[in-house]
Short mmCIF file of C-alpha atoms in Angstrom, two decimals:
data_model
loop_
_atom_site.label_atom_id
_atom_site.label_comp_id
_atom_site.label_asym_id
_atom_site.label_seq_id
_atom_site.Cartn_x
_atom_site.Cartn_y
_atom_site.Cartn_z
CA MET A 1 -12.08 8.60 -10.35
CA ASN A 2 -12.89 5.11 -9.09
CA ALA A 3 -13.16 5.21 -5.32
CA PRO A 4 -13.06 1.60 -4.17
CA PHE A 5 -12.45 2.57 -0.58
CA HIS A 6 -14.00 5.98 -0.07
CA ALA A 7 -17.02 6.89 -2.19
CA ARG A 8 -18.42 10.30 -1.34
CA GLY A 9 -21.67 12.04 -2.09
CA SER A 10 -22.71 9.84 -5.01
CA ALA A 11 -26.40 10.33 -4.17
CA LEU A 12 -26.13 14.02 -5.18
CA ARG A 13 -24.72 13.31 -8.66
CA ASP A 14 -26.18 12.34 -11.99
CA PRO A 15 -26.08 8.54 -12.14
CA PHE A 16 -24.54 8.40 -15.63
CA SER A 17 -22.87 10.39 -18.37
CA ALA A 18 -21.05 9.41 -21.58
CA PHE A 19 -18.77 11.08 -24.14
CA VAL A 20 -18.37 9.16 -27.40
CA CYS A 21 -16.73 9.70 -30.79
CA ASP A 22 -19.14 8.10 -33.28
CA GLU A 23 -22.87 7.77 -33.82
CA ALA A 24 -22.89 3.94 -33.83
CA THR A 25 -21.44 3.84 -30.31
CA ALA A 26 -23.84 6.59 -29.21
CA GLU A 27 -26.88 4.65 -30.46
CA LEU A 28 -25.78 1.46 -28.72
CA LEU A 29 -25.20 3.36 -25.49
CA ARG A 30 -28.60 5.08 -25.64
CA LEU A 31 -30.29 1.69 -26.05
CA VAL A 32 -28.60 0.12 -23.01
CA VAL A 33 -28.74 3.30 -20.92
CA ALA A 34 -32.51 3.43 -21.40
CA GLU A 35 -32.76 -0.17 -20.16
CA MET A 36 -30.81 0.85 -17.03
CA GLY A 37 -33.30 3.62 -16.30
CA TRP A 38 -30.84 6.42 -17.03
CA ALA A 39 -31.33 9.41 -19.32
CA PRO A 40 -30.30 8.70 -22.96
CA GLU A 41 -29.63 12.42 -23.48
CA LYS A 42 -26.63 12.06 -21.16
CA VAL A 43 -24.80 10.39 -24.07
CA ASN A 44 -22.72 13.23 -25.50
CA LYS A 45 -20.46 13.55 -28.54
CA GLY A 46 -16.80 14.54 -28.29
CA GLY A 47 -14.92 11.67 -26.68
CA LEU A 48 -12.34 11.92 -23.92
CA ARG A 49 -11.19 15.48 -24.65
CA ASN A 50 -14.77 16.79 -24.43
CA ALA A 51 -15.24 14.87 -21.19
CA VAL A 52 -12.27 16.68 -19.61
CA GLN A 53 -13.58 20.08 -20.73
CA SER A 54 -17.15 19.42 -19.57
CA LEU A 55 -16.28 17.95 -16.19
CA SER A 56 -13.91 20.82 -15.39
CA VAL A 57 -16.99 23.05 -15.05
CA SER A 58 -19.65 20.55 -13.91
CA ALA A 59 -20.11 17.80 -11.32
CA SER A 60 -18.93 14.29 -12.13
CA PRO A 61 -21.55 11.54 -12.55
CA GLY A 62 -21.61 8.29 -10.61
CA ILE A 63 -20.66 6.30 -13.75
CA LEU A 64 -18.73 7.92 -16.60
CA PHE A 65 -18.25 6.34 -20.04
CA VAL A 66 -15.47 7.85 -22.18
CA ASP A 67 -14.46 7.01 -25.75
CA MET A 68 -10.69 7.23 -26.33
CA THR A 69 -10.75 6.46 -30.07
CA GLU A 70 -9.61 9.97 -31.05
CA SER A 71 -7.08 10.31 -28.24
CA GLY A 72 -3.46 10.52 -29.38
CA ASP A 73 -2.09 10.04 -25.86
CA PRO A 74 -4.62 7.96 -23.88
CA LEU A 75 -2.66 7.79 -20.61
CA ASN A 76 -1.99 11.52 -20.50
CA ASP A 77 -5.63 12.26 -21.33
CA ILE A 78 -6.82 9.86 -18.61
CA ASN A 79 -4.58 11.67 -16.13
CA SER A 80 -6.15 14.94 -17.24
CA LEU A 81 -9.56 13.39 -16.68
CA ALA A 82 -8.53 12.32 -13.18
CA GLU A 83 -7.68 15.95 -12.38
CA VAL A 84 -11.28 17.06 -13.01
CA CYS A 85 -13.18 13.96 -11.83
CA GLU A 86 -14.44 13.93 -8.27
CA PRO A 87 -13.63 10.97 -6.01
CA GLY A 88 -16.23 8.24 -6.32
CA THR A 89 -16.75 8.39 -10.08
CA VAL A 90 -16.49 4.98 -11.75
CA VAL A 91 -14.96 5.35 -15.22
CA ILE A 92 -15.44 2.93 -18.11
CA ALA A 93 -13.28 3.59 -21.18
CA ALA A 94 -13.57 2.33 -24.75
CA GLY A 95 -11.13 2.36 -27.64
CA GLN A 96 -9.76 0.53 -30.64
CA VAL A 97 -6.25 -0.26 -29.36
CA ASN A 98 -5.94 -3.95 -28.45
CA ASP A 99 -2.90 -3.81 -26.15
CA VAL A 100 -2.75 -5.57 -22.78
CA ARG A 101 -0.08 -3.12 -21.56
CA LEU A 102 -2.38 -0.17 -22.27
CA TYR A 103 -5.19 -1.96 -20.45
CA ARG A 104 -3.01 -2.49 -17.37
CA ASP A 105 -1.83 1.11 -17.42
CA LEU A 106 -5.40 2.37 -17.67
CA VAL A 107 -6.57 0.19 -14.77
CA ALA A 108 -3.58 1.37 -12.71
CA SER A 109 -4.64 4.96 -13.46
CA GLY A 110 -8.05 4.34 -11.96
CA ILE A 111 -10.18 3.10 -14.86
CA GLN A 112 -12.78 0.50 -13.89
CA ASP A 113 -12.87 -1.26 -17.27
CA TYR A 114 -11.73 -0.92 -20.88
CA LEU A 115 -13.98 -2.11 -23.72
CA LEU A 116 -12.48 -2.87 -27.12
CA LYS A 117 -14.53 -1.45 -29.97
CA PRO A 118 -16.71 -2.66 -31.49
CA PHE A 119 -18.48 -4.14 -28.46
CA ASN A 120 -21.95 -5.62 -28.14
CA PRO A 121 -24.85 -4.73 -25.81
CA ASP A 122 -24.14 -7.63 -23.43
CA GLN A 123 -20.56 -6.46 -22.88
CA LEU A 124 -21.86 -2.99 -22.12
CA ARG A 125 -24.49 -4.33 -19.69
CA ASP A 126 -21.84 -6.36 -17.87
CA ALA A 127 -19.56 -3.32 -17.57
CA PHE A 128 -22.39 -1.21 -16.16
CA ALA A 129 -23.35 -3.97 -13.72
CA GLN A 130 -19.76 -4.14 -12.42
CA ALA A 131 -19.68 -0.36 -12.12
CA GLN A 132 -22.88 -0.39 -10.05
CA MET A 133 -21.40 -3.04 -7.76
CA THR A 134 -18.31 -0.87 -7.28
CA LEU A 135 -20.48 2.11 -6.36
CA ALA A 136 -22.53 0.03 -3.93
CA GLY A 137 -19.66 -1.86 -2.30
CA PRO A 138 -17.38 0.86 -0.91
CA ARG A 139 -20.06 2.29 1.33
CA GLY A 140 -19.11 -0.34 3.85
CA GLY A 141 -16.53 2.24 4.95
CA GLU A 142 -19.41 4.22 6.49
CA GLN A 143 -20.25 1.23 8.70
CA VAL A 144 -16.79 1.01 10.28
CA VAL A 145 -16.32 4.68 11.05
CA ASP A 146 -16.23 3.84 14.76
CA ARG A 147 -13.14 1.63 14.30
CA PRO A 148 -9.97 3.59 15.05
CA HIS A 149 -7.35 3.87 12.35
CA LEU A 150 -4.18 1.83 12.82
CA SER A 151 -0.93 3.33 11.59
CA ALA A 152 1.98 0.91 11.88
CA ALA A 153 5.54 0.98 10.60
CA VAL A 154 7.79 -1.98 9.85
CA ILE A 155 11.51 -1.27 10.32
CA GLY A 156 14.38 -3.65 9.66
CA VAL A 157 17.38 -3.07 11.90
CA ARG A 158 19.64 -4.38 9.11
CA GLY A 159 19.23 -4.88 5.40
CA GLY A 160 18.07 -8.35 4.47
CA VAL A 161 16.25 -9.25 7.70
CA GLY A 162 12.95 -9.57 5.82
CA ALA A 163 11.16 -6.43 7.00
CA SER A 164 9.59 -5.74 3.59
CA THR A 165 8.40 -9.34 3.30
CA LEU A 166 6.66 -9.03 6.65
CA ALA A 167 5.23 -5.61 5.78
CA SER A 168 3.47 -6.90 2.66
CA SER A 169 2.18 -9.98 4.49
CA ILE A 170 0.84 -7.98 7.44
CA ALA A 171 -0.89 -5.48 5.14
CA TRP A 172 -2.48 -8.38 3.26
CA LEU A 173 -3.63 -9.97 6.53
CA PHE A 174 -5.21 -6.73 7.74
CA GLY A 175 -7.49 -6.84 4.71
CA GLU A 176 -7.91 -10.58 4.25
CA ARG A 177 -8.35 -11.70 7.87
CA SER A 178 -9.44 -8.53 9.67
CA GLY A 179 -11.58 -7.17 6.82
CA ARG A 180 -10.07 -3.67 7.06
CA THR A 181 -9.23 -1.44 4.12
CA THR A 182 -5.45 -1.17 4.16
CA ALA A 183 -2.77 0.92 2.47
CA LEU A 184 0.79 -0.35 2.13
CA LEU A 185 3.19 2.59 1.79
CA ASP A 186 6.69 1.54 0.73
CA LEU A 187 9.06 4.45 1.31
CA ASP A 188 12.09 2.86 -0.33
CA VAL A 189 11.52 4.82 -3.53
CA HIS A 190 14.42 3.31 -5.50
CA PHE A 191 14.58 -0.29 -4.33
CA GLY A 192 11.18 -0.90 -2.72
CA THR A 193 9.54 -4.30 -3.11
CA GLY A 194 6.02 -3.52 -1.88
CA ALA A 195 4.49 -3.83 -5.35
CA LEU A 196 6.89 -6.54 -6.51
CA ALA A 197 5.96 -8.83 -3.61
CA LEU A 198 2.31 -8.67 -4.70
CA ASP A 199 3.03 -9.00 -8.46
CA LEU A 200 1.94 -5.41 -9.20
CA GLU A 201 3.31 -2.60 -11.34
CA PRO A 202 4.25 0.19 -8.91
CA GLY A 203 3.23 3.14 -11.08
CA ARG A 204 4.48 6.72 -10.67
CA GLY A 205 2.27 7.79 -7.79
CA LEU A 206 4.94 7.86 -5.09
CA THR A 207 7.55 9.66 -7.17
CA ASP A 208 4.92 12.19 -8.33
CA ALA A 209 4.04 12.83 -4.69
CA ILE A 210 7.67 13.47 -3.73
CA GLU A 211 8.23 15.78 -6.68
CA ASN A 212 4.91 17.66 -6.26
CA PRO A 213 3.73 17.54 -2.62
CA SER A 214 1.11 20.21 -3.30
CA ARG A 215 -0.80 17.74 -5.50
CA ILE A 216 -1.41 15.29 -2.67
CA ASP A 217 -5.09 15.09 -1.75
CA GLY A 218 -7.84 12.51 -1.66
CA LEU A 219 -8.20 12.47 -5.43
CA PHE A 220 -4.46 11.99 -5.90
CA ILE A 221 -4.45 9.06 -3.46
CA GLU A 222 -7.38 7.47 -5.26
CA ARG A 223 -5.57 7.68 -8.61
CA ALA A 224 -2.07 6.80 -7.40
CA MET A 225 -2.81 3.73 -5.28
CA VAL A 226 -2.49 0.37 -7.05
CA LYS A 227 -5.09 -2.16 -5.96
CA ALA A 228 -3.90 -5.60 -4.88
CA ASN A 229 -7.44 -6.70 -4.01
CA ASP A 230 -10.69 -5.19 -2.72
CA LYS A 231 -9.17 -4.41 0.69
CA LEU A 232 -5.50 -3.72 -0.04
CA ALA A 233 -3.88 -0.96 -2.10
CA VAL A 234 -0.18 -0.24 -2.54
CA LEU A 235 1.84 2.93 -3.03
CA SER A 236 5.33 1.92 -4.06
CA ALA A 237 7.99 2.97 -6.57
CA GLU A 238 10.92 1.78 -8.61
CA ALA A 239 12.51 5.16 -9.34
CA PRO A 240 15.56 5.06 -11.65
CA ILE A 241 18.77 4.82 -9.65
CA THR A 242 20.12 7.68 -11.76
CA GLN A 243 17.32 9.91 -10.45
CA PRO A 244 17.92 11.32 -6.95
CA LEU A 245 14.66 12.27 -5.21
CA LEU A 246 15.18 14.97 -2.61
CA SER A 247 12.44 15.81 -0.14
CA ASP A 248 12.05 17.78 3.05
CA GLY A 249 9.62 15.10 4.23
CA SER A 250 6.44 17.14 3.73
CA ALA A 251 5.26 14.79 0.98
CA PHE A 252 5.59 11.75 3.25
CA HIS A 253 3.69 13.49 6.04
CA GLN A 254 0.87 14.51 3.67
CA LEU A 255 0.68 10.99 2.29
CA GLN A 256 0.25 9.59 5.78
CA GLU A 257 -2.51 12.12 6.51
CA GLU A 258 -4.44 11.28 3.34
CA LEU A 259 -4.03 7.53 3.82
CA ARG A 260 -5.29 7.89 7.38
CA ALA A 261 -8.44 9.56 6.03
CA ALA A 262 -9.05 7.02 3.24
CA PHE A 263 -8.14 3.68 4.86
CA GLU A 264 -8.69 1.86 8.13
CA CYS A 265 -5.09 0.68 8.36
CA THR A 266 -1.78 2.01 7.07
CA VAL A 267 1.35 -0.13 6.97
CA VAL A 268 4.53 1.86 6.29
CA ASP A 269 7.56 -0.08 5.09
CA LEU A 270 10.08 2.33 6.59
CA PRO A 271 13.79 2.05 5.70
CA ARG A 272 15.90 2.63 8.80
CA ALA A 273 17.75 5.52 7.16
CA MET A 274 14.46 7.41 7.03
CA LEU A 275 14.47 7.59 10.83
CA ILE A 276 17.53 9.82 10.60
CA GLN A 277 16.37 11.91 7.64
CA HIS A 278 12.70 12.30 8.54
CA PRO A 279 12.07 11.51 12.25
CA HIS A 280 8.62 13.12 12.10
CA LEU A 281 7.32 10.12 10.12
CA ILE A 282 7.13 8.12 13.32
CA HIS A 283 5.41 10.68 15.54
CA ASP A 284 1.80 9.69 14.81
CA LEU A 285 2.20 5.93 14.61
CA GLN A 286 0.45 3.67 17.09
CA ALA A 287 2.68 0.64 16.51
CA VAL A 288 6.16 -0.15 15.24
CA LEU A 289 7.28 -3.61 14.21
CA VAL A 290 11.05 -3.86 14.60
CA VAL A 291 12.50 -6.76 12.60
CA THR A 292 15.87 -8.13 13.64
CA GLU A 293 18.04 -11.26 13.53
CA PHE A 294 20.31 -13.05 15.97
CA THR A 295 23.64 -11.55 14.84
CA LEU A 296 26.13 -9.27 16.54
CA ALA A 297 25.52 -6.35 14.15
CA ALA A 298 21.75 -6.72 14.51
CA THR A 299 22.09 -6.76 18.30
CA ARG A 300 23.93 -3.44 18.21
CA ASP A 301 21.43 -1.84 15.84
CA THR A 302 18.40 -3.20 17.70
CA ILE A 303 19.64 -1.47 20.85
CA ARG A 304 20.15 1.78 18.99
CA ILE A 305 16.78 1.73 17.21
CA LEU A 306 14.84 0.74 20.33
CA ALA A 307 16.46 3.61 22.22
CA TRP A 308 15.66 6.00 19.36
CA LEU A 309 12.01 4.90 19.31
CA LYS A 310 11.73 5.33 23.06
CA SER A 311 12.84 8.96 22.73
CA ASN A 312 11.11 9.89 19.48
CA ALA A 313 7.94 7.75 19.48
CA PRO A 314 7.00 7.08 23.11
CA GLN A 315 3.35 6.71 22.08
CA ALA A 316 4.04 3.71 19.81
CA ARG A 317 3.70 0.10 20.88
CA VAL A 318 6.97 -1.56 19.84
CA ILE A 319 6.83 -5.22 18.82
CA LEU A 320 10.14 -6.98 18.28
CA VAL A 321 10.41 -9.84 15.79
CA ALA A 322 13.47 -12.00 15.19
CA ASN A 323 13.10 -13.20 11.61
CA ARG A 324 14.79 -15.86 9.49
CA VAL A 325 16.11 -17.71 12.52
CA PRO A 326 17.84 -20.95 11.41
CA THR A 327 15.92 -24.09 12.30
CA VAL A 328 19.10 -26.14 12.26
CA GLY A 329 22.53 -25.23 13.54
CA VAL A 330 23.43 -22.49 15.99
CA PRO A 331 22.72 -18.79 15.34
CA GLU A 332 25.54 -16.28 15.63
CA ILE A 333 24.03 -15.00 18.89
CA ALA A 334 21.90 -17.18 21.16
CA ARG A 335 18.40 -15.84 21.88
CA LYS A 336 19.12 -15.69 25.62
CA ASP A 337 22.25 -13.60 25.10
CA PHE A 338 20.48 -11.39 22.56
CA GLU A 339 17.62 -10.64 24.95
CA SER A 340 20.05 -10.05 27.81
CA SER A 341 21.89 -7.42 25.77
CA ILE A 342 18.81 -5.53 24.58
CA GLU A 343 17.19 -5.92 28.02
CA ARG A 344 13.79 -7.00 26.74
CA ALA A 345 12.20 -10.12 25.37
CA VAL A 346 11.75 -10.86 21.70
CA ASP A 347 8.01 -10.96 21.04
CA PHE A 348 8.13 -13.34 18.08
CA VAL A 349 10.76 -15.68 16.65
CA LEU A 350 10.08 -16.65 13.03
CA PRO A 351 11.93 -19.62 11.54
CA TYR A 352 13.71 -19.32 8.23
CA ASP A 353 11.40 -21.16 5.82
CA GLN A 354 13.35 -20.94 2.57
CA LYS A 355 10.96 -23.15 0.61
CA THR A 356 7.88 -21.06 1.44
CA ALA A 357 9.74 -17.78 0.88
CA ALA A 358 10.93 -18.93 -2.55
CA GLN A 359 7.44 -20.05 -3.52
CA ALA A 360 5.90 -16.74 -2.41
CA ALA A 361 8.41 -14.80 -4.49
CA LYS A 362 7.83 -17.05 -7.51
CA VAL A 363 4.03 -16.65 -7.56
CA GLY A 364 3.94 -13.01 -6.42
CA LYS A 365 1.88 -13.60 -3.30
CA PRO A 366 2.39 -12.62 0.35
CA LEU A 367 4.39 -15.00 2.53
CA ALA A 368 1.43 -15.25 4.91
CA GLU A 369 -0.84 -16.46 2.11
CA VAL A 370 1.55 -19.00 0.61
CA GLY A 371 2.67 -20.26 4.01
CA LYS A 372 -0.75 -20.49 5.67
CA THR A 373 -0.45 -24.28 5.95
CA ALA A 374 3.18 -24.10 7.08
CA LYS A 375 4.50 -22.98 10.45
CA ILE A 376 5.37 -19.48 9.27
CA GLY A 377 1.85 -18.47 8.15
CA PRO A 378 0.03 -18.72 11.50
CA MET A 379 2.92 -16.97 13.24
CA VAL A 380 2.74 -13.96 10.89
CA ASN A 381 -1.02 -13.95 11.37
CA GLU A 382 -0.45 -13.76 15.12
CA ILE A 383 1.77 -10.70 14.62
CA ALA A 384 -0.97 -9.01 12.58
CA THR A 385 -3.49 -9.83 15.30
CA ARG A 386 -1.19 -8.31 17.93
CA LEU A 387 -0.91 -5.12 15.87
CA ILE A 388 -4.68 -4.83 15.41
CA ALA A 389 -5.07 -5.30 19.17
CA VAL A 390 -3.06 -2.12 19.72
CA VAL A 391 -5.96 0.05 18.54
CA ASP A 392 -8.57 -2.29 20.00
CA GLY A 393 -7.23 -1.43 23.46
CA LYS A 394 -5.94 -4.90 24.30
CA GLU A 395 -2.21 -4.25 24.34
CA ALA A 396 -0.19 -2.94 27.26
CA ALA A 397 2.71 -0.59 26.71
CA ASP A 398 6.27 -1.80 26.88
CA GLN A 399 7.92 -1.66 30.26
CA PRO A 400 10.67 0.97 30.36
CA SER A 401 14.23 -0.15 30.74
CA GLY A 402 16.56 1.55 33.16
CA LYS A 403 19.95 1.05 31.56
CA SER A 404 21.53 3.68 29.33
CA LEU A 405 22.29 3.12 25.65
CA LEU A 406 26.01 3.28 26.38
CA GLY A 407 25.66 0.55 28.97
CA LYS A 408 23.73 -1.65 26.56
CA LEU A 409 26.30 -1.24 23.84
CA GLY A 410 28.94 -2.21 26.33
CA ASP A 411 27.08 -5.44 27.04
CA ILE A 412 27.60 -6.57 23.46
CA LYS A 413 31.25 -7.14 24.17
CA SER A 414 30.27 -10.03 26.40
CA LEU A 415 28.81 -11.80 23.35
CA LEU A 416 32.14 -11.83 21.56
CA PRO A 417 34.47 -14.80 21.98
CA ALA A 418 37.36 -14.07 24.31
CA LYS A 419 40.61 -13.21 22.57
CA LYS A 420 43.49 -15.61 23.07
CA GLN A 421 46.37 -14.22 25.04
CA LYS A 422 49.68 -13.97 23.19
CA GLN A 423 52.27 -16.51 24.21
CA GLY A 424 55.27 -14.93 25.89
#
């Protein structure tokens, strides 16, 4: 339905069509439609159900008005409409149910606007004006076709290092600062925080994709993605922890392919366990942000993950970030010792800013946005800039390291305090 990022072929369609349930609504529509220069005879009777039947055998218009007054299951009927609507159609719905939860669910399903009946001509004119702006705006994607797509993954070497926080901030920065349409794909289907960090309802798109990979196409992506703003959309989930979701990985691969076609940037919040289960997810990425901390366990796992990436994703530019580093006191492992063990430098060291992190969580905004006046904000922005530079041809590849993984793991022992000898 609505295609905020990827409108296609709208010039070949009828500009408008409507399906309404009562004559009063039809008369009001014909009046305003005539003012807009559209054909009044495109106002049809039958409501949402008739719209689904008609559009299953005919092309979708640029703007579609549907009346849900006679619908017993609005969300299910809207999903049925999405199955027959072509990408790029802007849908305006009307009904008599005054429920903010229904409104949010409809918008999450791809509806542009929901008008509560009875509505007046000015409300209808405003809705049509917004719909026309939506149709006109997305074509900017045709102007940036020469910009290469950036696919980047964010991987935390340990739980709790803040990888998901950085993923949401970087995705937001790609859109806000770089002006690129961006998809945030959170592959932690049970405990993901991609939507939560941006104060969004995750929807069922990701779980539907895993359960039915054959449904994944451009139309599915358009309906499943939840918009955070004009440039950023999120595909996340909060699947019940009593519901195991088994996949051979084909759904994740198809999602990446469709996101690559529809957006200029893709940020994948990739749980480290997924590297073991689905190593193919990393094969087409241009950049990987590895998030670590200065602890003994993180040192070990950083070595292991860097070695894995070198073997399985040699094409990817790896950027290493030490996050949540204490600003006071001494970390468990000194930076110098950490870098000596992993045999490479840490690219960025982010201080632990508890106040900014708490505020970001409280207001449901990215850390980079809330902390833009603090020290943390500009540093995260610099990471996003470094990632964008990967596809702009300004980043050199990492220098290979000569020591084996076994040798590196052995070096960790030097970080441990020496054991006291037993007294004889």
